[in-house]
Amino acid sequence: MESSIERAAEHYRAGRLAEAVAECRAYLRTAPRTPDALNLLGAALFTAGEDGAAVEPLREAIRLQPGHAAALTNLAVVLQHREDWAAAERALRHLLALSPELGFAHSRLGSILKEKGDLDRAARHLRRTIRLAPPSAQDWLNLGLVTLLNGEFAEAEDAFRRTIAHTPDGAYAHAQLGEIRLRLGRLEAAAAAFARALRLDPTARGAGDGLARCRRYAAAMARAEPAETASAGRGGLVMRGAFNRHTGYGHFCRRLIQRLRRDGVPLQAIGIVGPESWAEENLDPPVPARAVVNCLIPLATERVPGLATVTFSMFEGTRIPPAWRRQSALSDLILVPTESSRLAWEAQGFPAERLRICPLGVDPEDAAQGGSVAAPTLVDPNGRLVSSYRHRFLNISDFIPRKNILGLLRVWLRSTAPSDDAVLILKLGKGGGDAAMRAELGALLRLAEDGAGRRLAEAAPVNLIDRAMSDAEMTGLYRAATHYWSMSHGEGWDLPMSKAGAMGLTLVAPRHSAYVDYLDDTTAHMIPATVGPALLPGGGGYYPPFHGLDWWIPDEDVASGILTSIIRGDGAPKSARARLLERFTWERSAARLLAILDEAGLRG
């Protein structure tokens, strides 16, 4: 029998994987409780690309011999490859309990904890890797990437410098070093790192964009307006953001730029990556300015020497992550759109005197278009026109756990029946829903059915839209609905909700986060919510961007009662339109932004 295992090992080492698998299985038919054979079978299956089949023999080897280091190692590798982070972490912790000084196990555990969003512990394990053995370039690079994400910029810079010392020709490490230096406002050193990366590899990821930002920042510095020569209240602005992208941050940055330009404010816009420009008008030339307003999360904020750094951001939980707190420290001011975001920064210890609230606007120009943007012709899964339903509930969400699509579907299944004159229009993602997304949605729907104790066929229809839509088509989608409904766990603003309200839809919203800044019981159907841990649906641990944090959990019983009342005809229509159009315009938002900067002496 030993010779059979030896032959399997020889096949494996020679890359004859099918023969190795066959030899292991033949051996296990006569000796099924042999951990070494099970481990070799799992390794061969994984190497052959059958990672799903590799898991069980490796687990069986560990059940038979809990201290089997090779099987624990191989199982961790397989589970990490399958992105089963929790199970991979358990396997590595088991291995480290047996051998605490295994540097590669600390390295892998650090990488897994990074994926889970546990950045503090990830950094600790990666530091342990470096202390245990002479570190490789990859070890230093991994530490640099994690400490960058964690806002530990000085340590990240040191790690990238050490990566380069090991591999001077590594273009990626040079580019990352440039990124860190831009965060710290060291423009010349950043430009040198990006230029070096491009000399090593003209296609180096991020290096060309980084160098373009360096050039634009240098041009802005050259026009920076000294305090002694500034004209009060008449200075310009540099604004940086993702204005060319279909994101919430891109939308509000674009709207503010449009309003400020309309009001005659001198403005230079710099895109998030640097070289991009805005096709609508020329926003590239530098202007006299004293501040850069970054409409971005704190990690993406970069400092420009000679100009104040302002970050306009938001958060959707009860307190920001520790990494955001460290990253925010590089900003002279943090602007947020709502009181809940202000409290989230304060709860993590950020100084209250460096926080300001600047509400966003809604889009009344869309509401004023009348019937110029027609509702699309939608057909439900049963072939009935969506427009023929009396109650048409709309939800527009990125397909992420924070949007709580599981809770939305669970309430819909509990509250409706096929005979109801109601339909749910669910627009998920930014378009191009692929097979993986549909599979994930299918799994989520099964969880919802199990939680509600009812199948989809026993509820009113759900009309799923996952294709890309233009701005005009999106406006038409709002016109197709009578109600807009959210079960979100937290919002920094919720542009779709505010837009729906501005267009006259009846709103159903949780009573938490941004919603309470512009909605109340007189303007919307409000769902009570409690605070709880930000966990993934189905028991998968923390949602990585919110690791260790709390968000809000809407009351599904009350939400079900609200929906039932509306559908049965007892829920009177409510409108937030007048309030939103009066109090939350982009004109007001831009004026508030300028007032904050004037008060801080950052606009001349």
XYZ file of C-alpha atoms in Angstrom:
604
model
C 0.000 0.000 0.000
C 2.863 2.374 0.756
C 4.138 1.951 -2.766
C 0.729 3.080 -4.023
C 0.990 6.321 -2.031
C 4.537 6.758 -3.225
C 3.420 6.321 -6.829
C 0.648 8.904 -6.269
C 3.204 11.331 -4.838
C 5.517 10.766 -7.817
C 2.644 11.434 -10.237
C 1.782 14.605 -8.308
C 5.346 15.916 -8.321
C 5.615 15.214 -12.051
C 2.358 17.065 -12.766
C 0.469 13.914 -13.749
C -2.542 14.968 -11.730
C -5.167 12.596 -13.144
C -2.878 9.645 -12.386
C -2.198 10.981 -8.878
C -5.931 11.298 -8.185
C -6.649 7.819 -9.514
C -3.826 6.286 -7.469
C -5.026 8.019 -4.269
C -8.611 6.875 -4.789
C -7.513 3.323 -5.451
C -5.528 3.333 -2.232
C -8.380 4.865 -0.217
C -10.801 2.167 -1.342
C -8.797 -0.299 0.722
C -7.600 2.084 3.467
C -10.171 4.914 3.686
C -8.910 6.273 7.019
C -5.417 7.287 5.886
C -4.835 11.034 6.438
C -1.738 11.245 4.208
C -3.613 9.757 1.241
C -6.606 12.036 1.829
C -4.303 15.063 2.014
C -2.542 14.092 -1.215
C -5.892 13.540 -2.941
C -7.083 16.989 -1.872
C -3.853 18.632 -3.047
C -4.006 16.855 -6.429
C -7.657 17.740 -6.976
C -7.013 21.392 -6.132
C -3.986 21.583 -8.427
C -6.115 20.042 -11.183
C -8.639 22.854 -10.801
C -11.241 20.847 -8.860
C -11.183 23.021 -5.750
C -14.739 22.130 -4.742
C -13.936 18.405 -4.732
C -10.701 19.023 -2.816
C -12.359 20.323 0.343
C -13.914 17.122 1.709
C -10.847 14.828 1.581
C -8.778 17.534 3.288
C -11.407 17.980 5.986
C -11.600 14.218 6.452
C -7.808 14.057 6.882
C -8.062 16.685 9.640
C -10.964 14.881 11.311
C -8.839 11.742 11.437
C -5.655 13.569 12.492
C -6.426 17.051 13.903
C -2.749 17.967 13.991
C -2.054 17.160 10.324
C -0.143 20.326 9.418
C 0.017 19.665 5.663
C -3.745 19.024 5.439
C -4.514 22.149 7.476
C -2.235 24.167 5.206
C -3.766 22.756 2.038
C -7.307 23.212 3.332
C -6.603 26.848 4.156
C -5.201 27.420 0.653
C -8.239 25.795 -0.986
C -10.744 27.695 1.148
C -8.932 30.972 0.536
C -9.060 30.289 -3.198
C -12.810 29.659 -2.894
C -13.182 32.940 -0.933
C -14.642 31.070 2.028
C -12.879 33.498 4.326
C -14.374 32.367 7.632
C -13.540 28.690 7.097
C -10.046 29.534 5.811
C -9.438 31.651 8.907
C -10.493 28.760 11.172
C -8.102 26.374 9.420
C -5.178 28.792 9.769
C -5.930 29.515 13.419
C -5.981 25.767 14.040
C -2.604 25.490 12.305
C -1.143 28.407 14.280
C -2.381 26.897 17.545
C -0.179 23.906 16.725
C 2.753 25.914 15.327
C 2.597 29.590 16.384
C 5.827 30.495 14.565
C 4.754 29.557 11.019
C 5.387 32.780 9.104
C 3.520 31.737 5.950
C 0.420 30.941 8.049
C 0.506 34.440 9.573
C 0.924 35.860 6.058
C -2.062 33.979 4.681
C -4.148 34.813 7.732
C -3.288 38.490 7.287
C -4.451 38.353 3.655
C -7.719 36.674 4.658
C -8.406 39.183 7.432
C -7.826 41.981 4.896
C -10.573 40.499 2.702
C -12.872 40.311 5.730
C -12.263 43.992 6.486
C -10.439 43.302 9.770
C -7.534 45.583 8.892
C -6.062 46.015 12.371
C -5.650 42.262 12.917
C -4.508 41.766 9.312
C -1.689 44.250 9.874
C -0.701 42.537 13.139
C -0.350 39.134 11.450
C 1.594 40.573 8.520
C 3.976 42.294 10.957
C 4.382 38.951 12.714
C 5.308 37.346 9.384
C 8.087 39.884 8.934
C 9.420 39.376 12.469
C 9.487 35.584 12.246
C 11.690 35.150 9.192
C 13.697 37.192 6.720
C 10.824 38.904 4.875
C 10.378 38.680 1.134
C 9.408 41.511 -1.181
C 5.883 40.073 -1.237
C 5.700 40.170 2.563
C 6.619 43.855 2.597
C 4.233 44.591 -0.269
C 1.351 42.871 1.532
C 2.044 44.883 4.682
C 2.196 48.087 2.660
C -1.159 47.436 0.980
C -2.911 46.664 4.272
C -1.459 49.611 6.181
C -2.368 51.897 3.260
C -5.998 50.774 3.521
C -5.799 51.138 7.291
C -4.655 54.748 7.133
C -1.232 54.003 8.618
C 0.514 55.966 5.903
C 4.008 56.305 7.395
C 4.251 52.534 7.925
C 2.863 51.887 4.445
C 5.504 54.154 2.895
C 8.241 52.344 4.795
C 6.885 48.947 3.662
C 6.830 49.988 -0.001
C 10.375 51.368 0.281
C 11.507 48.015 1.688
C 9.659 46.209 -1.117
C 11.644 48.269 -3.608
C 14.895 47.536 -1.759
C 14.224 43.820 -2.347
C 13.073 44.220 -5.960
C 14.252 47.570 -7.376
C 12.678 46.797 -10.741
C 9.164 46.301 -9.322
C 7.052 48.986 -11.016
C 3.938 48.297 -8.923
C 5.693 49.047 -5.619
C 7.039 52.315 -7.042
C 3.502 53.283 -8.108
C 2.145 52.466 -4.656
C 4.896 54.543 -3.095
C 3.739 57.434 -5.277
C 0.139 56.958 -4.105
C 1.200 57.143 -0.459
C 3.235 60.283 -1.054
C 0.247 61.972 -2.705
C -1.832 61.190 0.384
C 0.848 62.902 2.447
C 1.150 65.924 0.133
C 4.733 65.184 -0.958
C 4.226 66.071 -4.582
C 7.774 66.020 -5.965
C 8.599 62.705 -4.302
C 5.323 61.218 -5.584
C 6.068 62.369 -9.140
C 9.540 60.799 -8.939
C 8.052 57.450 -7.807
C 5.439 57.441 -10.578
C 8.038 58.397 -13.192
C 10.316 55.590 -12.006
C 7.422 53.098 -12.258
C 6.752 54.193 -15.846
C 10.418 53.857 -16.805
C 10.365 50.310 -15.488
C 7.032 49.466 -17.091
C 5.197 51.957 -19.358
C 1.942 50.107 -18.605
C 2.389 50.136 -14.802
C -1.039 50.251 -13.180
C -1.910 53.673 -11.795
C 1.461 55.259 -12.526
C 0.375 57.334 -15.538
C -2.744 58.532 -13.740
C -0.715 59.389 -10.646
C 1.744 61.420 -12.665
C -1.140 63.256 -14.348
C -2.516 64.201 -10.918
C 0.920 65.423 -9.868
C 0.984 67.751 -12.878
C -2.499 69.084 -12.162
C -1.732 69.597 -8.502
C 1.455 71.439 -9.442
C -0.568 73.728 -11.721
C -3.054 74.345 -8.891
C -0.185 75.118 -6.496
C 1.177 77.682 -8.937
C -2.155 79.534 -8.803
C -2.686 79.109 -5.039
C -3.917 82.374 -3.548
C -1.974 83.640 -0.516
C -4.071 84.871 2.370
C -2.603 88.362 2.263
C -3.649 88.925 -1.377
C -7.027 87.174 -1.374
C -10.246 89.032 -2.009
C -12.771 88.134 0.673
C -15.451 85.739 -0.529
C -14.331 85.876 -4.170
C -11.734 83.143 -4.372
C -11.979 80.044 -6.516
C -11.958 76.333 -5.723
C -10.249 73.175 -6.791
C -12.703 70.257 -6.733
C -11.669 66.650 -7.081
C -14.086 63.786 -7.511
C -15.409 60.918 -9.587
C -17.531 63.254 -11.702
C -17.238 61.057 -14.797
C -18.540 57.940 -13.026
C -22.047 56.659 -12.291
C -21.755 56.731 -8.511
C -23.419 58.719 -5.752
C -20.180 60.602 -5.140
C -19.841 61.320 -8.855
C -23.416 62.579 -9.035
C -23.200 65.068 -6.191
C -19.756 66.279 -7.282
C -21.086 66.885 -10.797
C -24.174 68.708 -9.523
C -22.135 70.964 -7.228
C -19.706 71.823 -10.027
C -22.599 72.712 -12.339
C -24.176 74.952 -9.710
C -20.921 76.673 -8.736
C -20.061 77.361 -12.364
C -23.537 78.769 -12.910
C -22.963 81.082 -9.952
C -19.697 82.298 -11.465
C -17.331 80.692 -8.956
C -13.849 80.192 -10.486
C -13.280 76.450 -10.418
C -10.757 73.841 -11.484
C -11.976 70.234 -11.539
C -9.595 67.291 -11.196
C -10.912 63.780 -11.746
C -10.343 60.987 -9.294
C -7.619 59.379 -11.396
C -6.229 62.633 -12.808
C -6.182 62.853 -16.599
C -9.917 62.615 -17.229
C -11.876 65.760 -18.075
C -15.548 66.569 -18.264
C -16.967 66.697 -21.771
C -19.690 69.214 -20.907
C -17.274 72.117 -20.504
C -13.611 72.962 -20.041
C -12.844 72.579 -16.347
C -9.124 71.990 -16.633
C -7.403 75.424 -16.375
C -6.130 76.292 -12.884
C -7.775 79.136 -10.957
C -6.684 81.142 -7.910
C -7.761 79.027 -4.934
C -6.955 78.310 -1.315
C -8.547 74.872 -0.880
C -9.092 71.547 -2.600
C -12.515 70.009 -1.971
C -12.316 66.220 -2.360
C -15.785 64.736 -2.977
C -14.506 61.302 -2.017
C -14.074 58.860 0.845
C -11.169 59.748 3.161
C -8.863 57.047 1.743
C -8.983 58.678 -1.710
C -8.270 62.212 -0.427
C -4.919 63.649 -1.479
C -3.157 66.723 -0.145
C -1.898 69.548 -2.358
C 0.877 71.643 -0.803
C -0.114 75.262 -0.313
C -3.856 74.537 -0.390
C -6.118 73.457 2.453
C -7.535 69.932 2.249
C -11.307 69.560 2.539
C -13.020 66.165 2.304
C -16.730 66.018 1.464
C -17.820 62.528 2.425
C -20.443 60.510 4.301
C -20.862 57.237 6.183
C -23.787 54.840 6.526
C -23.211 53.409 10.012
C -23.268 54.656 13.591
C -19.508 55.403 13.586
C -16.806 55.485 10.945
C -14.144 52.736 10.778
C -10.906 53.395 12.671
C -9.109 53.532 9.306
C -11.375 56.419 8.205
C -10.535 58.242 11.426
C -6.825 57.990 10.687
C -7.308 58.953 7.050
C -9.527 61.918 7.978
C -6.760 63.342 10.163
C -5.045 64.593 6.988
C -8.006 66.869 6.156
C -8.362 70.396 7.506
C -12.162 70.089 7.319
C -14.584 67.205 6.876
C -17.923 68.079 5.277
C -20.861 65.670 5.585
C -24.415 65.969 4.265
C -26.342 64.923 7.375
C -26.318 64.910 11.154
C -25.972 61.110 11.256
C -22.677 61.273 9.362
C -21.437 64.050 11.643
C -22.196 61.846 14.646
C -20.446 58.894 12.980
C -17.202 60.889 12.749
C -17.548 62.210 16.297
C -18.262 58.721 17.664
C -14.837 57.595 16.407
C -13.147 60.547 18.118
C -12.762 62.978 15.225
C -12.655 66.617 16.496
C -16.081 68.255 16.330
C -14.547 71.634 15.430
C -13.318 70.194 12.109
C -16.746 68.868 11.074
C -19.404 70.777 9.118
C -22.790 69.771 7.691
C -23.533 70.672 4.065
C -26.802 69.044 2.884
C -26.977 67.840 -0.704
C -29.660 68.785 -3.206
C -32.346 66.930 -5.094
C -33.059 67.090 -8.812
C -36.087 69.357 -9.331
C -35.150 69.837 -12.978
C -36.147 66.219 -13.565
C -39.392 66.672 -11.684
C -40.081 69.780 -13.801
C -39.782 67.874 -17.081
C -43.418 66.898 -16.883
C -44.161 64.102 -19.295
C -41.074 64.708 -21.442
C -39.370 61.545 -20.115
C -41.829 58.740 -20.553
C -42.079 55.753 -18.265
C -40.678 52.605 -19.897
C -42.975 49.789 -20.917
C -42.405 47.099 -18.321
C -43.971 43.645 -18.256
C -44.068 41.541 -15.089
C -43.031 37.845 -15.030
C -46.669 36.859 -15.698
C -46.891 38.962 -18.868
C -48.979 41.757 -17.351
C -48.106 45.400 -17.956
C -46.546 46.901 -14.830
C -48.372 50.153 -15.547
C -51.704 48.368 -15.022
C -51.016 47.836 -11.296
C -52.440 50.387 -8.885
C -49.505 50.183 -6.437
C -46.074 50.146 -8.046
C -43.222 50.030 -5.509
C -39.743 50.937 -6.734
C -36.337 50.238 -5.188
C -33.065 51.232 -6.886
C -29.994 49.792 -5.181
C -26.459 48.654 -5.718
C -26.452 44.932 -5.072
C -24.607 45.108 -1.749
C -25.558 43.861 1.750
C -26.007 47.383 3.158
C -29.029 47.901 0.910
C -30.761 44.987 2.694
C -32.359 43.453 -0.383
C -32.902 40.336 1.738
C -35.101 42.257 4.182
C -36.926 43.964 1.315
C -37.758 40.640 -0.332
C -38.688 39.019 2.971
C -41.175 41.795 3.764
C -42.610 41.662 0.240
C -43.168 37.904 0.510
C -44.803 38.262 3.927
C -47.015 41.214 2.996
C -48.375 40.493 -0.471
C -50.366 37.914 -2.400
C -50.752 37.220 -6.141
C -54.251 38.714 -6.014
C -52.960 42.106 -4.774
C -53.007 45.008 -7.193
C -49.309 45.624 -6.530
C -45.893 45.026 -8.085
C -42.306 45.535 -6.891
C -39.886 47.065 -9.424
C -36.392 46.139 -8.291
C -33.524 47.855 -10.118
C -30.255 46.275 -8.950
C -26.712 47.260 -9.779
C -25.480 49.687 -12.386
C -26.186 47.317 -15.245
C -24.846 44.262 -16.974
C -26.041 41.794 -14.354
C -23.866 38.724 -14.938
C -24.355 35.074 -14.102
C -22.558 35.445 -10.756
C -24.843 38.268 -9.662
C -27.931 36.340 -10.702
C -26.720 33.285 -8.799
C -26.130 35.437 -5.714
C -29.584 36.975 -6.086
C -31.073 33.488 -6.401
C -29.401 32.441 -3.144
C -30.679 35.624 -1.480
C -34.205 34.931 -2.699
C -34.060 31.417 -1.233
C -32.992 32.922 2.101
C -35.920 35.358 1.884
C -38.368 32.554 1.096
C -37.092 30.503 4.029
C -37.312 33.522 6.342
C -40.809 34.469 5.238
C -42.071 30.902 5.046
C -43.529 31.625 1.607
C -42.418 31.168 -1.982
C -42.114 33.904 -4.600
C -45.121 32.472 -6.456
C -47.243 33.096 -3.350
C -46.565 36.860 -3.393
C -47.298 39.765 -5.696
C -44.904 39.875 -8.664
C -41.349 41.207 -8.563
C -40.066 42.877 -11.733
C -36.240 42.649 -11.735
C -34.163 45.060 -13.837
C -30.402 44.560 -13.898
C -29.425 46.182 -17.210
C -27.631 49.497 -17.589
C -29.919 52.511 -18.024
C -29.197 56.085 -19.097
C -30.071 59.059 -16.877
C -33.188 59.698 -18.977
C -34.233 56.048 -18.713
C -33.732 56.158 -14.954
C -35.978 59.224 -14.719
C -38.566 57.303 -16.711
C -38.267 54.413 -14.265
C -39.293 56.710 -11.410
C -42.316 57.741 -13.477
C -43.283 54.076 -13.748
C -43.754 53.887 -9.956
C -46.218 55.218 -7.397
C -44.099 54.506 -4.287
C -40.401 54.387 -3.471
C -39.450 51.940 -0.715
C -36.172 51.323 1.113
C -35.199 48.805 3.792
C -31.566 49.969 3.823
C -29.343 49.424 6.858
C -27.960 52.960 6.547
C -27.573 55.833 4.094
C -25.255 58.796 3.770
C -27.939 60.573 1.714
C -29.816 58.164 -0.653
C -30.051 60.036 -3.939
C -32.735 57.686 -5.379
C -35.009 58.237 -2.360
C -34.633 62.018 -2.471
C -35.136 62.065 -6.253
C -38.262 59.921 -5.931
C -39.620 62.313 -3.319
C -38.860 65.316 -5.536
C -40.787 63.618 -8.338
C -43.858 63.168 -6.139
C -43.715 59.456 -5.290
C -44.993 58.350 -1.889
C -41.988 57.318 0.197
C -41.547 54.383 2.579
C -38.271 54.728 4.486
C -36.551 53.493 7.656
C -36.341 56.025 10.466
C -32.554 56.244 10.658
C -29.348 57.812 9.257
C -29.831 60.356 6.436
C -33.565 59.783 6.090
C -34.417 61.650 9.287
C -32.727 64.794 7.949
C -35.281 65.229 5.167
C -38.244 62.976 6.024
C -40.686 62.589 8.910
C -44.112 61.102 9.579
C -45.872 63.954 7.778
C -43.983 63.413 4.511
C -43.312 59.653 4.408
C -44.252 56.292 5.876
C -41.448 55.788 8.398
C -40.252 52.351 9.560
C -38.707 52.189 13.054
C -35.224 50.676 13.303
C -32.849 49.408 15.964
C -29.055 49.463 16.050
C -27.244 46.164 15.561
C -24.022 44.649 14.187
C -23.367 45.068 10.455
C -23.587 41.386 9.566
C -23.780 39.712 6.172
C -27.029 37.935 5.280
C -27.025 34.229 5.991
C -24.612 34.350 8.931
C -21.425 35.157 7.045
C -19.933 37.449 9.686
C -19.375 41.184 9.326
C -19.870 42.994 6.043
C -16.179 43.796 5.307
C -16.439 47.620 4.879
C -18.232 47.731 8.264
C -16.087 45.230 10.156
C -16.750 45.535 13.890
C -19.297 48.340 13.374
C -23.035 48.787 13.778
C -25.755 49.881 11.394
C -29.552 50.009 11.599
C -32.008 47.132 11.292
C -35.470 48.205 10.066
C -38.453 46.617 11.805
C -39.828 44.121 9.275
C -43.106 43.645 11.142
C -43.896 47.358 10.966
C -42.720 47.524 7.335
C -45.041 44.639 6.491
C -47.935 46.455 8.160
C -47.207 49.639 6.193
C -47.134 47.778 2.878
C -50.301 45.868 3.693
C -52.061 49.097 4.657
C -51.038 50.805 1.407
C -52.020 47.870 -0.787
C -55.351 47.354 0.963
C -56.151 51.026 0.437
C -55.818 52.223 4.054
C -52.466 54.024 3.676
C -53.049 57.597 2.557
C -50.551 59.004 0.001
C -47.859 61.202 1.506
C -45.635 63.650 -0.291
C -42.197 64.996 0.541
C -41.983 66.885 -2.739
C -42.700 70.398 -1.468
C -40.230 70.061 1.406
C -37.475 68.603 -0.737
C -37.834 71.157 -3.520
C -37.913 74.026 -1.059
C -35.183 73.031 1.399
C -32.811 70.798 -0.543
C -31.749 72.373 -3.812
C -28.302 72.320 -5.389
C -28.340 76.110 -5.224
C -28.643 75.907 -1.425
C -26.066 73.140 -1.230
C -23.500 75.124 -3.221
C -24.208 78.261 -1.188
C -23.715 76.330 2.044
C -20.427 74.908 0.756
C -19.150 78.408 -0.047
C -20.325 79.737 3.320
C -18.419 76.995 5.164
C -15.248 77.728 3.225
C -15.639 81.490 3.724
C -16.158 81.029 7.459
C -12.970 78.927 7.631
C -11.025 81.478 5.572
C -10.495 78.985 2.750
C -11.860 81.024 -0.151
C -10.134 84.361 0.193
